[in-house]
PDB file of C-alpha atoms and ligand atoms in Angstrom:
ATOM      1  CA  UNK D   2    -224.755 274.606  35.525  1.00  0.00           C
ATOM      2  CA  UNK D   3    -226.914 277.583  36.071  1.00  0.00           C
ATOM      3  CA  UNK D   4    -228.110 280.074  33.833  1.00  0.00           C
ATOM      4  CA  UNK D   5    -227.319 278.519  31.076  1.00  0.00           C
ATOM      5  CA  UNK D   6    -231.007 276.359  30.442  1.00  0.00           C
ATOM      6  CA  UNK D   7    -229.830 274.013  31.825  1.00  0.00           C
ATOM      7  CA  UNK D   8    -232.270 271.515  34.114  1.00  0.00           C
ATOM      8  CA  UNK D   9    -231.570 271.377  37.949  1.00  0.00           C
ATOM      9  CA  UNK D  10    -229.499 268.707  39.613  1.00  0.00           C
ATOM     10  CA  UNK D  11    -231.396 265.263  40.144  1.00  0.00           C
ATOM     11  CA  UNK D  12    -231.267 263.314  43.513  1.00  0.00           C
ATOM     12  CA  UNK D  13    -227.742 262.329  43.882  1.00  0.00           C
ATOM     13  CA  UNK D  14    -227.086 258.102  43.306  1.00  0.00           C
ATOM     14  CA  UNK D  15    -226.574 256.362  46.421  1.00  0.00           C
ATOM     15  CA  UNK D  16    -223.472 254.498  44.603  1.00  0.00           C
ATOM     16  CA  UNK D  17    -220.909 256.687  42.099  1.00  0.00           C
ATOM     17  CA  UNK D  18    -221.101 255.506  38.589  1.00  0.00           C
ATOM     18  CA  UNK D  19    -219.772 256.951  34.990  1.00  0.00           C
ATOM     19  CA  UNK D  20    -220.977 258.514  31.882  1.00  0.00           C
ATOM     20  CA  UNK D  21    -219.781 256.434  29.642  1.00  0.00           C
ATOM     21  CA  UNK D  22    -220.426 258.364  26.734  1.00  0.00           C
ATOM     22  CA  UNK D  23    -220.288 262.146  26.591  1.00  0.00           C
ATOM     23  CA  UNK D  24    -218.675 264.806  24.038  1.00  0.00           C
ATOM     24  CA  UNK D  25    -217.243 267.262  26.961  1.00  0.00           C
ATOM     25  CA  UNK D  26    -216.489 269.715  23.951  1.00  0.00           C
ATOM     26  CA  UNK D  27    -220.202 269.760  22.305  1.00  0.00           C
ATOM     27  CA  UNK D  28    -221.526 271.061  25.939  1.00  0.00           C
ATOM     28  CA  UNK D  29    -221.796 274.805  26.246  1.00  0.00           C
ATOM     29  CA  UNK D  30    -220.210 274.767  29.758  1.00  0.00           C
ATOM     30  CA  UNK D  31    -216.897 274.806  31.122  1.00  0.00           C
ATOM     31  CA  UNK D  32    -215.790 271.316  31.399  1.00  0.00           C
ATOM     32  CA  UNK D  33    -214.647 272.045  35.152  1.00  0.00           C
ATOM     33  CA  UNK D  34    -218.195 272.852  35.637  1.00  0.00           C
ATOM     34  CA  UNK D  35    -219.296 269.938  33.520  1.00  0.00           C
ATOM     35  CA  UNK D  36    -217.348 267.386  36.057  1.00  0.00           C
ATOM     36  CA  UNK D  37    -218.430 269.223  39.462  1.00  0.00           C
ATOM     37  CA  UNK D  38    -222.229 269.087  38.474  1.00  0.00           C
ATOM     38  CA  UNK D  39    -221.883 265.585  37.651  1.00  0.00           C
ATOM     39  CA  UNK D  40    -219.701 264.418  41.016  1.00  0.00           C
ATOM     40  CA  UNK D  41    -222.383 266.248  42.803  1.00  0.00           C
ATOM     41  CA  UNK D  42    -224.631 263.261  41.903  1.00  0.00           C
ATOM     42  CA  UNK D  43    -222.376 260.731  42.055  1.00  0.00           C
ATOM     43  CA  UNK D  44    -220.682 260.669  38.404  1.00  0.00           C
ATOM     44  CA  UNK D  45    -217.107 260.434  39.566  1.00  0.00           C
ATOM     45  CA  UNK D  46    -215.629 259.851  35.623  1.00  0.00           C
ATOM     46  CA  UNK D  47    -216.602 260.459  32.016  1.00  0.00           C
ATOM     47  CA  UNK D  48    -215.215 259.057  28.722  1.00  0.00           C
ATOM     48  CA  UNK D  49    -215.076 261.860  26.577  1.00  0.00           C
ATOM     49  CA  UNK D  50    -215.414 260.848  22.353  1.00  0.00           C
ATOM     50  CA  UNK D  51    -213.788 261.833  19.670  1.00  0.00           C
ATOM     51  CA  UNK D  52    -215.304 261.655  16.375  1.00  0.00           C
ATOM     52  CA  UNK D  53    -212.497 263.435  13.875  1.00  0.00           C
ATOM     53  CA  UNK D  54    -208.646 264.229  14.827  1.00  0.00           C
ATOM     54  CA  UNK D  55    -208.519 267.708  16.316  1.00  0.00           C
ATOM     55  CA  UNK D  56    -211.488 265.990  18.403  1.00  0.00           C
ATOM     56  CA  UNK D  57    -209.420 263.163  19.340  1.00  0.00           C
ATOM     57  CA  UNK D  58    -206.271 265.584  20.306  1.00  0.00           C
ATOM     58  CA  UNK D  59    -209.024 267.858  22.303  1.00  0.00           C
ATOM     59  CA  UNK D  60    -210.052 264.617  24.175  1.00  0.00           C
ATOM     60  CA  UNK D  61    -206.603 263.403  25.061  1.00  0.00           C
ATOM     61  CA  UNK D  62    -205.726 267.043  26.296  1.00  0.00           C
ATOM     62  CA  UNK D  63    -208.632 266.739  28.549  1.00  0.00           C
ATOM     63  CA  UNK D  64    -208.228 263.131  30.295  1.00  0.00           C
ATOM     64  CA  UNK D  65    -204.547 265.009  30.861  1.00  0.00           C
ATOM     65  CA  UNK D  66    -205.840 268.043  32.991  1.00  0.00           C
ATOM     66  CA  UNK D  67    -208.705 266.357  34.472  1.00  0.00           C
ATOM     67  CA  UNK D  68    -208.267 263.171  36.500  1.00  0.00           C
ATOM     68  CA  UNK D  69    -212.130 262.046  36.234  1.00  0.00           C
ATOM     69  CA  UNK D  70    -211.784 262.073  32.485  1.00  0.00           C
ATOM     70  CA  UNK D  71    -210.632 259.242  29.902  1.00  0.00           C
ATOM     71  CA  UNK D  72    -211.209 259.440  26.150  1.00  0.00           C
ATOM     72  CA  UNK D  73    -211.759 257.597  23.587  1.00  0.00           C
ATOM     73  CA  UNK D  74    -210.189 258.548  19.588  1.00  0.00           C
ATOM     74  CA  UNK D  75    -211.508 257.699  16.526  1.00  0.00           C
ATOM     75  CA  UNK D  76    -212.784 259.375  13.310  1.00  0.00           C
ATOM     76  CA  UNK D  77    -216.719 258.933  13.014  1.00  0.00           C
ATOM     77  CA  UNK D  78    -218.495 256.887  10.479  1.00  0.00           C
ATOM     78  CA  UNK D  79    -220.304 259.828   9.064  1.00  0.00           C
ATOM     79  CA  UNK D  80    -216.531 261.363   8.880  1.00  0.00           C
ATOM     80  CA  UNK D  81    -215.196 258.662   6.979  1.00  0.00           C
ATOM     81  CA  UNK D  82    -216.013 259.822   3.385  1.00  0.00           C
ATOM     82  CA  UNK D  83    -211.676 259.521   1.293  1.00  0.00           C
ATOM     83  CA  UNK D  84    -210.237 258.009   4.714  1.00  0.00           C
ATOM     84  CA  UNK D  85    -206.328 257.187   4.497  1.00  0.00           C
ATOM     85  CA  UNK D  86    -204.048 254.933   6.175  1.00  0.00           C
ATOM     86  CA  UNK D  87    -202.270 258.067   7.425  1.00  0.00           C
ATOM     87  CA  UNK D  88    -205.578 259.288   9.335  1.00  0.00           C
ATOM     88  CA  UNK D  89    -205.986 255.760  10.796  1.00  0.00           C
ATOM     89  CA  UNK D  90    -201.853 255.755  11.890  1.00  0.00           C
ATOM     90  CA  UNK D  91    -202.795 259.330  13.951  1.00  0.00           C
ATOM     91  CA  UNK D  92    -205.798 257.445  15.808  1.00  0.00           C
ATOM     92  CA  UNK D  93    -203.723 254.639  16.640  1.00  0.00           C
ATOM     93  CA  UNK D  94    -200.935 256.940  17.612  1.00  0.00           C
ATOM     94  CA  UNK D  95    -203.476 258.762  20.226  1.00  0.00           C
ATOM     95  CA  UNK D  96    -204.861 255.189  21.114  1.00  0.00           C
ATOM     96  CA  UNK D  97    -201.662 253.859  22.043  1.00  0.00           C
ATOM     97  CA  UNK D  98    -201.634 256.829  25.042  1.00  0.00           C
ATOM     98  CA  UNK D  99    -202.322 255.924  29.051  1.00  0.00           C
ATOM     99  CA  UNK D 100    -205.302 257.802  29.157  1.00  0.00           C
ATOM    100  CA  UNK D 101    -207.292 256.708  26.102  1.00  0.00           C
ATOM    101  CA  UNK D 102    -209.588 253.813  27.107  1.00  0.00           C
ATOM    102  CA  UNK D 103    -211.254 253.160  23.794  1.00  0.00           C
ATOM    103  CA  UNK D 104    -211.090 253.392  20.084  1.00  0.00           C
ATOM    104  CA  UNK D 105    -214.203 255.102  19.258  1.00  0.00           C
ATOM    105  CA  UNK D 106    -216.764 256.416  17.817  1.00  0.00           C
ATOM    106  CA  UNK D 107    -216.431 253.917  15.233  1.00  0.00           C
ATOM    107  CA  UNK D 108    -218.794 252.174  13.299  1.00  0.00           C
ATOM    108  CA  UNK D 109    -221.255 252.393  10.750  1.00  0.00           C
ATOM    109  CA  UNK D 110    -224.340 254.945  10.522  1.00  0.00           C
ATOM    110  CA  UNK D 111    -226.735 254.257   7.169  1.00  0.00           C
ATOM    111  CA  UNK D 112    -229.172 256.577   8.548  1.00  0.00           C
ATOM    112  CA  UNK D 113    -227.066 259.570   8.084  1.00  0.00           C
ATOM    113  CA  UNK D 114    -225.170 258.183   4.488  1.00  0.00           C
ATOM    114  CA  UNK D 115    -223.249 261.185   4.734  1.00  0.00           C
ATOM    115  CA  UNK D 116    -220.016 258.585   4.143  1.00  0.00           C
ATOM    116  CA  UNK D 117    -219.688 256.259   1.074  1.00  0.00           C
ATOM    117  CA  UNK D 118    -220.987 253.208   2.624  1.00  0.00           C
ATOM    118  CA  UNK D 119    -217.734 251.582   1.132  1.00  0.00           C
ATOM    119  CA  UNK D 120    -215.228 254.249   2.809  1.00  0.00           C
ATOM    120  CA  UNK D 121    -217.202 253.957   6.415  1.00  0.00           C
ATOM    121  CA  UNK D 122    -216.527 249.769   6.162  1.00  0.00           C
ATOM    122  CA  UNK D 123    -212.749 250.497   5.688  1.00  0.00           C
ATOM    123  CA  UNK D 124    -212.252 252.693   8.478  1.00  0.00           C
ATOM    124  CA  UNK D 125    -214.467 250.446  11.046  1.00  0.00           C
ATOM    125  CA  UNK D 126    -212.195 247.397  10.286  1.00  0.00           C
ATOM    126  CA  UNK D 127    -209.431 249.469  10.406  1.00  0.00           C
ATOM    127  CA  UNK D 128    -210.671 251.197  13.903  1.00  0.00           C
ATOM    128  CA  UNK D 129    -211.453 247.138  14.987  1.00  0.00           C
ATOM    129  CA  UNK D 130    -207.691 246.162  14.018  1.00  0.00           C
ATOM    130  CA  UNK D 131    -206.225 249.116  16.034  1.00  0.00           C
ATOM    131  CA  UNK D 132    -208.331 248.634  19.314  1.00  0.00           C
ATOM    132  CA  UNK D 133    -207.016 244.996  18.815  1.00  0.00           C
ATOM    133  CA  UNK D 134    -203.282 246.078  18.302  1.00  0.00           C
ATOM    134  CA  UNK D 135    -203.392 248.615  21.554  1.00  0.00           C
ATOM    135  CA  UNK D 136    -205.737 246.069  23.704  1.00  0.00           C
ATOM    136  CA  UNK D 137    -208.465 249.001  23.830  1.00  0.00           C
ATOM    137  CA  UNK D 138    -211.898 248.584  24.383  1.00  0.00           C
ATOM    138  CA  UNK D 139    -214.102 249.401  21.074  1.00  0.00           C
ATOM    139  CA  UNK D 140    -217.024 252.268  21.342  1.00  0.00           C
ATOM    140  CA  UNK D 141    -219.221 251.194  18.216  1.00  0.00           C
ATOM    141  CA  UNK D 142    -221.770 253.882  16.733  1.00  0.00           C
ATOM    142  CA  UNK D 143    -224.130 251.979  15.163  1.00  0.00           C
ATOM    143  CA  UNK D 144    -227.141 253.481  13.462  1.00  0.00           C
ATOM    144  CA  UNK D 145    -229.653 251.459  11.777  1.00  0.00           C
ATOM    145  CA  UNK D 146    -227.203 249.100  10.979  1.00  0.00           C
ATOM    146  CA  UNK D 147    -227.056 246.254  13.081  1.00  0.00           C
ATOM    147  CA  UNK D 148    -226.683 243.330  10.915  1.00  0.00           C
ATOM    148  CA  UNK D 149    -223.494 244.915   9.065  1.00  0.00           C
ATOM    149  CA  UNK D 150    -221.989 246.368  12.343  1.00  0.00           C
ATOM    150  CA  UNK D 151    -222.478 242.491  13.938  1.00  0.00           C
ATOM    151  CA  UNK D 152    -220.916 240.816  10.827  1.00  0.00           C
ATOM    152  CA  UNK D 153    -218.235 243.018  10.090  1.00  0.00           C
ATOM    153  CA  UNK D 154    -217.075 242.502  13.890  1.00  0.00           C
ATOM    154  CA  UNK D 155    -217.469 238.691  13.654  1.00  0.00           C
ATOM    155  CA  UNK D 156    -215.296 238.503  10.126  1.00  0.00           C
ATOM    156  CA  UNK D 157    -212.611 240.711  11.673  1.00  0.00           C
ATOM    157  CA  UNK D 158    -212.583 238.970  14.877  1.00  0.00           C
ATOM    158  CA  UNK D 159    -214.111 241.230  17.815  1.00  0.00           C
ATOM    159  CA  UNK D 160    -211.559 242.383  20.211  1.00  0.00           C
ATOM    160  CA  UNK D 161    -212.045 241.754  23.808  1.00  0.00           C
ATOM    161  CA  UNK D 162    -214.341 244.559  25.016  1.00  0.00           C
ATOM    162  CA  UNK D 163    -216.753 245.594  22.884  1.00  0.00           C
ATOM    163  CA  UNK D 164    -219.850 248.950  23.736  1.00  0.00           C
ATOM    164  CA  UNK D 165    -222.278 249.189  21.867  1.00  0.00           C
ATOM    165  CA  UNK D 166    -222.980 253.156  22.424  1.00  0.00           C
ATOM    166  CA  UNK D 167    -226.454 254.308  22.690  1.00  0.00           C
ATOM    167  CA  UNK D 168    -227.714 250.642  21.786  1.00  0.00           C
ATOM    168  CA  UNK D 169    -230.377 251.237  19.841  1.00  0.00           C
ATOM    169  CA  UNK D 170    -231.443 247.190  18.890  1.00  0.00           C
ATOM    170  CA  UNK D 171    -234.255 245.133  19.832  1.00  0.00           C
ATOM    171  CA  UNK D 172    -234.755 242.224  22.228  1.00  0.00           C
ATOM    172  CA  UNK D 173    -233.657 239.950  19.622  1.00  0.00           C
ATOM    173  CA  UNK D 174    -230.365 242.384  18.954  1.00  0.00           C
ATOM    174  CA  UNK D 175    -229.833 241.910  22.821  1.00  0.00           C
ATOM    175  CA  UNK D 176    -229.686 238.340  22.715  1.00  0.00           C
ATOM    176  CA  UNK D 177    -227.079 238.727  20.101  1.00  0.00           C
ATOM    177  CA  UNK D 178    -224.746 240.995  22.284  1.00  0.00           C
ATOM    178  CA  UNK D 179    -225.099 239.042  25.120  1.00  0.00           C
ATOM    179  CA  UNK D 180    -224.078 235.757  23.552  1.00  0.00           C
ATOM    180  CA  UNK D 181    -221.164 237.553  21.841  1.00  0.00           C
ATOM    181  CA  UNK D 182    -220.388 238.932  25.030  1.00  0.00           C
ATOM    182  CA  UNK D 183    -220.723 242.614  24.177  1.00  0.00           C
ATOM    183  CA  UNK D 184    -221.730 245.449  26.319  1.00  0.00           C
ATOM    184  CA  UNK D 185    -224.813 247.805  25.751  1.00  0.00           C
ATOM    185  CA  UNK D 186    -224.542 251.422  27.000  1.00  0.00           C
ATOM    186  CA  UNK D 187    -228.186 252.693  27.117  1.00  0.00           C
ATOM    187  CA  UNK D 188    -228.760 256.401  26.392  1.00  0.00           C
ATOM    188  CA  UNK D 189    -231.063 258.760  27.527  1.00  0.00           C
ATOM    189  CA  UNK D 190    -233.732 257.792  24.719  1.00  0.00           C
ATOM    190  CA  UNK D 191    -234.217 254.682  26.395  1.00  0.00           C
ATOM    191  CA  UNK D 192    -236.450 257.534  28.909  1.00  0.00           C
ATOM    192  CA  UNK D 193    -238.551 258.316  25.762  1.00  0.00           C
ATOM    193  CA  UNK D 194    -242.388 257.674  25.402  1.00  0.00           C
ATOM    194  CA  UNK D 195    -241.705 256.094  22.216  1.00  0.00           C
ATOM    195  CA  UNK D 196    -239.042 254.131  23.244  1.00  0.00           C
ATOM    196  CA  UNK D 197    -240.682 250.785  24.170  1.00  0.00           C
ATOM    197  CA  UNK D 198    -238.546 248.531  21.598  1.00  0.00           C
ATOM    198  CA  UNK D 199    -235.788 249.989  23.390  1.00  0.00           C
ATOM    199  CA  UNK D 200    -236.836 249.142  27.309  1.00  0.00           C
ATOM    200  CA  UNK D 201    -237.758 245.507  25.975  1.00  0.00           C
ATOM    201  CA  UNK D 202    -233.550 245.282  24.616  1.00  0.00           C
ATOM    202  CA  UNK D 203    -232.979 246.850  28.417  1.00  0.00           C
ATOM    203  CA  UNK D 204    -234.393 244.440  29.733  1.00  0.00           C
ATOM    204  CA  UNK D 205    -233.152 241.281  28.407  1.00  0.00           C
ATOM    205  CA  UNK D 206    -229.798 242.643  28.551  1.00  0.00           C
ATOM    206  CA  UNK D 207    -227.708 240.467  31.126  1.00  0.00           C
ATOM    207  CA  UNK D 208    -226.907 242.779  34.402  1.00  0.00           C
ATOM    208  CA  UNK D 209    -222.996 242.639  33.706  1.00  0.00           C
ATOM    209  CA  UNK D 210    -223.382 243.994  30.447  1.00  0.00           C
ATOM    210  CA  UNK D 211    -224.590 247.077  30.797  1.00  0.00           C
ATOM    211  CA  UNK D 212    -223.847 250.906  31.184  1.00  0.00           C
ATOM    212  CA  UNK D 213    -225.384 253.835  31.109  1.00  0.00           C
ATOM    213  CA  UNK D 214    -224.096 256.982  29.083  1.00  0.00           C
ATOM    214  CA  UNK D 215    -225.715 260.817  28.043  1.00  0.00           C
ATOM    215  CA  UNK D 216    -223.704 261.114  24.803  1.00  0.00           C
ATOM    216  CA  UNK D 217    -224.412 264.648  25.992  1.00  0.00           C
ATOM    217  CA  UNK D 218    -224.935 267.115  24.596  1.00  0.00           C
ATOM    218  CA  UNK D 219    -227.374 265.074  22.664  1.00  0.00           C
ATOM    219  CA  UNK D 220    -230.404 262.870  23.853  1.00  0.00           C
ATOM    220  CA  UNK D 221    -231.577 264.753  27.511  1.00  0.00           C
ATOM    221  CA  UNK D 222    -233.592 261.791  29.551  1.00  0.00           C
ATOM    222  CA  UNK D 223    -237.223 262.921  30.240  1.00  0.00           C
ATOM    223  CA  UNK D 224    -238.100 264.446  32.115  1.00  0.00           C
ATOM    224  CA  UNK D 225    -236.165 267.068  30.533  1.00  0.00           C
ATOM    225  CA  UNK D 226    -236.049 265.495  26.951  1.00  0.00           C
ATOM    226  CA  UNK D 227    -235.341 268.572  24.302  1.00  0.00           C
ATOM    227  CA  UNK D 228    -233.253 270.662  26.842  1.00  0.00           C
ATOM    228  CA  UNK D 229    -229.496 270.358  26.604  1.00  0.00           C
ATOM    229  CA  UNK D 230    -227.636 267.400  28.097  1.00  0.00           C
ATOM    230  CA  UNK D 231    -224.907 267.009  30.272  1.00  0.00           C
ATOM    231  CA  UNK D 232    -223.238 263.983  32.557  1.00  0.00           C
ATOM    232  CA  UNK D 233    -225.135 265.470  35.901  1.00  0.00           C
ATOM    233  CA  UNK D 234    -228.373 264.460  34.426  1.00  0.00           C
ATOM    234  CA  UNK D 235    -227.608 260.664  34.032  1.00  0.00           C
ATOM    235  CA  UNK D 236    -229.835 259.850  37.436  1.00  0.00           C
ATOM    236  CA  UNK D 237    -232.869 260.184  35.307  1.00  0.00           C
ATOM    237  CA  UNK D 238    -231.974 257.486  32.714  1.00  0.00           C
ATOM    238  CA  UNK D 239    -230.695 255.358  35.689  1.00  0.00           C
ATOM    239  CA  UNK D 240    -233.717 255.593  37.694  1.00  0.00           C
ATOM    240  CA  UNK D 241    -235.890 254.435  34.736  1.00  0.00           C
ATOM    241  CA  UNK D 242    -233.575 251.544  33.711  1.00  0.00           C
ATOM    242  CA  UNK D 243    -234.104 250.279  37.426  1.00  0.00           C
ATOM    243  CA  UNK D 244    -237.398 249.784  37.288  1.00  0.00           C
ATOM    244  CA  UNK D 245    -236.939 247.937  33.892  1.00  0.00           C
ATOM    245  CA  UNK D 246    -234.750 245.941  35.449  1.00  0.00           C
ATOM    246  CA  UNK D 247    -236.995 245.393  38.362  1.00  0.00           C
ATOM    247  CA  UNK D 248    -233.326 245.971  40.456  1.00  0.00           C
ATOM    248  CA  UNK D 249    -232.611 247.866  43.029  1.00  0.00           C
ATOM    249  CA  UNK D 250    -231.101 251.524  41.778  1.00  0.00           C
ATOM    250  CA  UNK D 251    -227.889 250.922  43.907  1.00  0.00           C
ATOM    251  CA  UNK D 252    -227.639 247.269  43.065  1.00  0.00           C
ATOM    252  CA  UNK D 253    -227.735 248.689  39.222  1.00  0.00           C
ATOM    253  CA  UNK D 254    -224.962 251.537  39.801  1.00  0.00           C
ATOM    254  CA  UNK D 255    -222.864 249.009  41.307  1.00  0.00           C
ATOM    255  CA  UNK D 256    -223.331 246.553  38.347  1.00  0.00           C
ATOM    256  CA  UNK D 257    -222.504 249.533  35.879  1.00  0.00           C
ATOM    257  CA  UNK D 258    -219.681 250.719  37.853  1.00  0.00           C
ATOM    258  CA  UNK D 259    -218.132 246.977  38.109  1.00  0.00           C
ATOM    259  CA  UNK D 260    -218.665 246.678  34.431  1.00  0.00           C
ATOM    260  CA  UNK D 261    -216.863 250.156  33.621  1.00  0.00           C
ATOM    261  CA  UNK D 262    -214.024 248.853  35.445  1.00  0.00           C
ATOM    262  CA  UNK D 263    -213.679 246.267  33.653  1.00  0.00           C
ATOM    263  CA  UNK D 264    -214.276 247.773  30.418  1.00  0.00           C
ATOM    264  CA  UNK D 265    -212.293 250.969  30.571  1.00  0.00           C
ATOM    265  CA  UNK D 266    -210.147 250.527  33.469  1.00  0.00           C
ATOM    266  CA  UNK D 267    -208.174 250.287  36.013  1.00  0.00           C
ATOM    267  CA  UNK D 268    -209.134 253.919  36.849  1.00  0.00           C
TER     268      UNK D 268
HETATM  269 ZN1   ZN L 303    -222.818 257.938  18.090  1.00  0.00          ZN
HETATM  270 ZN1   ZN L 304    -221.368 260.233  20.476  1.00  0.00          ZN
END
């Protein structure tokens, strides 16, 4: 990843984990480069996100050439605005393919209302009813709407693996999850200053429900917070969620790694 401002390589893991989060086409570097950065400290796979169709297609062409790569398909809430049934019949199409291992970014984002509130509600419980119909795990985008996000799931009946991407709840929020079984993927905000809400969700959050993700190229973990983000730099946000865990750093990889399995895999 040099010369391109990007920060250098952290301390490599001491157990391989995932990004479980990323947009491989937002980052200004070849993807090839992309993945050998990030095996070089111990991030062996990415899910790569779609957030429109050509998106989607891009992601699915990826997990193809690139064995450490898995996508995930799904129009974005702040895409949502006139959404037909045609549109969601192409996402489930892609869904319904080997390597997609999640219907997602779906979900609803009131802080950018850049989608009719009512059009964004029809395509989540449409995205919901076709992770349910290809048994794929469901990568919610949830932006400062939890209570919506939590009831719309519960009316439509949750499928069986549910992420919460870049959780961004409190304590109380946690709780929630964890009852309902849901995973939290922590992002690398949860590094910020400001961020203390966020570290107090972290660390309520039951072991075997969480991951870790950069939704690169957004979000850089300090130390390098502002500078563009890539998988490679997801030792950073791991090392701080550690020690908010009060765990051991390879006792949390392997906890994130099981729960990947589970939740996107086999591999
Ligand atoms: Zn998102
Ligand atoms: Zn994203």
């Amino acid at each position: 990843m040099a010369g391109k401002a990007f920060p250098p390589l952290p301390e490599r893991l001491p157990v391989d984990v995932f990004d479980s989060h990323c947009h491989l086409d937002l980052v200004e570097v070849p993807v090839s480069e992309q993945l050998a950065s990030a095996k070089a400290v111990g991030i062996t796979r990415v899910v790569t996100i779609g957030v429109d169709l050509p998106t989607s297609r891009l992601g699915t062409e990826l997990a193809e050439e690139f064995d450490a790569v898995y996508a995930a398909v799904a129009m974005h809430p702040n895409d949502t605005t006139g959404i037909t049934d045609a549109v969601l019949d192409d996402i489930a199409d892609l869904a319904a393919l080997p390597k997609v291992r999640a219907v997602g970014e779906t979900g609803l984002d009131y802080y950018r209302d850049w989608a009719p509130k009512a059009d964004q509600h029809r395509s989540f419980r449409g995205h919901i009813d076709i992770a349910k119909r290809t048994g794929k795990a469901l990568v919610i985008h949830d932006r400062e709407a939890h209570d919506d996000v939590l009831r719309v799931l519960a009316e439509e009946g949750a499928p069986d693996r549910v992420v919460f991407h870049c959780f961004s709840g409190d304590a109380g929020m946690a709780r929630v999850c964890a009852d309902r079984g849901y995973v939290m993927s922590f992002a690398g905000n949860v590094t910020f200053k400001n961020a203390q809400p966020l570290r107090d969700a972290l660390e309520v959050a039951p072991l075997d429900q969480i991951l870790v993700e950069t939704d690169a190229p957004f979000l850089a973990p300090v130390p390098n917070r502002g500078k563009p983000n890539a998988s490679y730099l997801i030792p950073h946000t791991l090392r701080l969620m550690a020690e908010v865990k009060q765990v051991d750093l390879a006792d949390l990889c392997t906890a994130i790694a099981a729960t990947g399995e589970r939740t996107f895999g086999p591999w």
